[in-house]
Backbone as numpy.savetxt, mean C-alpha at the origin, in Angstrom:
# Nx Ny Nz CAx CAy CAz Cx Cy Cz
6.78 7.08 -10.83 6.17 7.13 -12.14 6.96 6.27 -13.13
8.14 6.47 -12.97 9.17 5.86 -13.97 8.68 4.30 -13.87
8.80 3.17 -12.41 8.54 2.24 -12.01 7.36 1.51 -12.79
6.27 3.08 -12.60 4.88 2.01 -13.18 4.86 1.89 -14.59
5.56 2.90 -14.97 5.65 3.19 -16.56 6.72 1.58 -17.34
7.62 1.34 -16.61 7.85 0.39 -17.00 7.33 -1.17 -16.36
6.36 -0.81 -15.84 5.76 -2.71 -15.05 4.46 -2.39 -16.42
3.73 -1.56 -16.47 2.66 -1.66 -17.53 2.59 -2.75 -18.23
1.33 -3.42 -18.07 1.09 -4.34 -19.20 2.12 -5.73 -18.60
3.14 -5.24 -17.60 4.15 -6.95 -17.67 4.23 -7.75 -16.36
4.21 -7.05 -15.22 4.39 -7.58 -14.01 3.16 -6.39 -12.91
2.75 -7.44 -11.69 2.33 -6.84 -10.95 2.86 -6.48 -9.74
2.69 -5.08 -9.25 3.37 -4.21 -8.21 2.77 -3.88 -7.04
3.81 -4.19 -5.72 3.00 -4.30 -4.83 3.80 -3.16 -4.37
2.94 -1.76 -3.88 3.81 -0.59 -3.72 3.80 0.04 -1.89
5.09 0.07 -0.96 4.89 0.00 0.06 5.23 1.69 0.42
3.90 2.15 0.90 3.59 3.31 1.10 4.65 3.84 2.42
6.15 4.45 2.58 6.68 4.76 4.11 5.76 5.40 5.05
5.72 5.40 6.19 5.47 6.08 7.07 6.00 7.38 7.35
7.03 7.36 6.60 7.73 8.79 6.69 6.59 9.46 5.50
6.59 8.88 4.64 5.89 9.41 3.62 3.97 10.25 3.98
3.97 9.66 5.19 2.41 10.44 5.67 2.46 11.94 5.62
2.23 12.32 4.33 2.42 13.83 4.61 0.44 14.18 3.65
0.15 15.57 4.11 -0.89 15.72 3.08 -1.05 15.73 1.55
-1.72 14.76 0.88 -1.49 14.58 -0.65 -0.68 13.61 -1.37
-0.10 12.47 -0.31 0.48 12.24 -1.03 -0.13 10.75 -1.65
-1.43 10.11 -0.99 -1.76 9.33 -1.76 -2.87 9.55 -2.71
-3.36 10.80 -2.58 -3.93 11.42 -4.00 -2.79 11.21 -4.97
-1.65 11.70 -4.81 -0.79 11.90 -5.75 -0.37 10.13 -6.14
-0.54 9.38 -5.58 -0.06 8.04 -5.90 -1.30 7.48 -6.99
-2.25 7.97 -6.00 -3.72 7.48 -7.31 -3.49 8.18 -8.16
-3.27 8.90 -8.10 -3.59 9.88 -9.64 -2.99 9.23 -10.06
-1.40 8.68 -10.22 -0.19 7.91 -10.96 -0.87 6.67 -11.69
-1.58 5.91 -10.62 -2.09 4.69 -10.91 -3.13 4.69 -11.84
-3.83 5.64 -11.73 -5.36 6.00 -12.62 -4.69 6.33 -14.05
-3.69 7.55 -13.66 -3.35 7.95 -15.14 -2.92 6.75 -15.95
-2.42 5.87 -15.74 -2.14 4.49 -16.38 -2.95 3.52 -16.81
-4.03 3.51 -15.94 -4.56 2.22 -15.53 -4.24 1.42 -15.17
-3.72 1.45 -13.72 -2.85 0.01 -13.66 -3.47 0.13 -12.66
-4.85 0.30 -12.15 -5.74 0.10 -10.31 -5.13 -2.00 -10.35
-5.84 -2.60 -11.57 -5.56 -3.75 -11.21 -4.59 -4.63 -11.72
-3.13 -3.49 -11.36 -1.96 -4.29 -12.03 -0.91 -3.92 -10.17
-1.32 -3.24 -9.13 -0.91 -2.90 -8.30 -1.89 -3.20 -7.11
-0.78 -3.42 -6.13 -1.58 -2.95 -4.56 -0.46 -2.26 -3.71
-1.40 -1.56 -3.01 -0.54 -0.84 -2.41 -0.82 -0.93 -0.82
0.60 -1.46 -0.13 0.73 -1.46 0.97 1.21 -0.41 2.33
1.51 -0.58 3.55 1.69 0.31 4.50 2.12 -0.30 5.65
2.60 0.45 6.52 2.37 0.15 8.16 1.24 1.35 8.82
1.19 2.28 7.87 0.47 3.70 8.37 -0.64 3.39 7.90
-1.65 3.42 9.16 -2.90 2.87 8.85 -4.16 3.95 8.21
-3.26 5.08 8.51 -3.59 6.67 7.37 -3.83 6.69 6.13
-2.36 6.59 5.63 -2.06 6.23 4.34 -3.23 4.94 3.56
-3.27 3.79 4.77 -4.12 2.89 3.63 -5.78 3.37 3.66
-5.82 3.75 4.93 -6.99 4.42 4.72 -7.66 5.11 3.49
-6.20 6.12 3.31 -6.64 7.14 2.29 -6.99 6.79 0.75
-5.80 5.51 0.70 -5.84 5.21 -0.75 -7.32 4.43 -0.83
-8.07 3.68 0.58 -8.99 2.85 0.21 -10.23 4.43 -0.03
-10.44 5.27 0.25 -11.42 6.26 0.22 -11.47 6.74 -1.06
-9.93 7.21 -1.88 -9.75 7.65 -2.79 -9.90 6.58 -4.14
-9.55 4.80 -3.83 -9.85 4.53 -4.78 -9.92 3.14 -4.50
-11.27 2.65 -4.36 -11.44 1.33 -3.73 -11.18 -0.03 -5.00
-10.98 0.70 -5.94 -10.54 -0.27 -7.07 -9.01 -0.97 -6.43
-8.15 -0.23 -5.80 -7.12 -0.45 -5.81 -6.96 -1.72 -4.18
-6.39 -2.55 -4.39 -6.03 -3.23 -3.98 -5.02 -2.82 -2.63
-5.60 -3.29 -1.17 -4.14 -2.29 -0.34 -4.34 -3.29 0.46
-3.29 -3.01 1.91 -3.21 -3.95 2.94 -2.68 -3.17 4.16
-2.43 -3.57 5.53 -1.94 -3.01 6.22 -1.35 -3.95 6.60
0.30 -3.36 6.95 1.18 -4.34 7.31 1.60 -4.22 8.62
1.76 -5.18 9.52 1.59 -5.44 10.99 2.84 -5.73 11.51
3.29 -6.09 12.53 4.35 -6.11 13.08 4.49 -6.51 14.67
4.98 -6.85 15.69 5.26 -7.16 16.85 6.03 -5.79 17.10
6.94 -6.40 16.53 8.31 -5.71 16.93 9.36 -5.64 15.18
9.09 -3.72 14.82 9.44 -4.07 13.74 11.19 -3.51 13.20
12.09 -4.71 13.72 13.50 -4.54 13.74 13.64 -5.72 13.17
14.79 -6.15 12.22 15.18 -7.09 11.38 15.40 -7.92 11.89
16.09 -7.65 13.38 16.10 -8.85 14.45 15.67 -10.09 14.76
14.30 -9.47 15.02 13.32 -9.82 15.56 12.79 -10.87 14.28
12.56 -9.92 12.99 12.20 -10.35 11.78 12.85 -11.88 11.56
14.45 -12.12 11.75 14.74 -12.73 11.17 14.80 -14.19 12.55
14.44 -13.77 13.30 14.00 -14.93 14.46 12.43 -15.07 14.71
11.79 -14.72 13.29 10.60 -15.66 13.35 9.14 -14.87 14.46
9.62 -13.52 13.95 8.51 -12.41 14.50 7.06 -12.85 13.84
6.24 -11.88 14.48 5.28 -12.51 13.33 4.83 -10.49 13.05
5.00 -10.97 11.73 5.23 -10.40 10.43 3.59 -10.65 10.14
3.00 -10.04 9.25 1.67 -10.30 8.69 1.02 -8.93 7.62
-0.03 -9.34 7.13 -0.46 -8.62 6.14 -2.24 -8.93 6.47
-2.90 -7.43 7.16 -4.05 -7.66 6.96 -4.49 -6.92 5.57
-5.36 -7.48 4.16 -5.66 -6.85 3.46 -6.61 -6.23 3.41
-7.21 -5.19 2.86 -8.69 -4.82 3.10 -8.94 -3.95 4.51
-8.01 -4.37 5.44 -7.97 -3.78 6.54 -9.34 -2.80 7.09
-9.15 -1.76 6.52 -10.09 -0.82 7.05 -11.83 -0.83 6.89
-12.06 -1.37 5.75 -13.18 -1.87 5.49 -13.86 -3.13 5.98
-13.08 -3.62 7.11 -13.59 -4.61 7.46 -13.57 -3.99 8.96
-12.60 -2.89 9.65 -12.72 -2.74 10.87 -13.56 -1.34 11.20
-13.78 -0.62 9.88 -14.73 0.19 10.11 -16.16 0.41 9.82
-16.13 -0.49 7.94 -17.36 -1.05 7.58 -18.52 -1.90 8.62
């Protein structure tokens, strides 16, 4: 809350949802944050948990999300040229 409270109005935030974080409610609780502000189109919000982006796209398709992909996801790997990627929209295109 603190985060969005100070990007308002100045910079845009790209917010990466953990996987640890898949618990029930908690991206209601992220929209709600975003709504109470208005900042749907000052943020997107990302993932590796294809749950999580799910949820936020059901709960609030204003908001901008992606699912983030991986081979092999160790810094290792990362830093020898893994391939790394960002599908956006993700779910609406593989379930739509």
């Amino acid at each position: 809350a603190e985060v969005l409270d100070w990007a308002k109005d100045k910079i845009h935030l790209t917010i990466e949802m953990k996987t640890a974080a898949a618990r029930p409610g908690v991206a209601e609780k992220l929209v709600a944050m975003i709504r109470e502000r208005e900042m749907a189109d000052q943020v997107s919000v990302i993932s590796f948990a294809p749950g999580l982006v799910q949820d936020v796209e059901r709960l609030a398709p204003e908001i901008a999300t992606g699912l983030l992909l991986s081979e092999r996801q160790t810094v290792h790997t990362v830093l020898q040229g893994s391939k790394i990627g960002l599908a956006a929209g993700a779910f609406g295109a593989l379930v739509g």
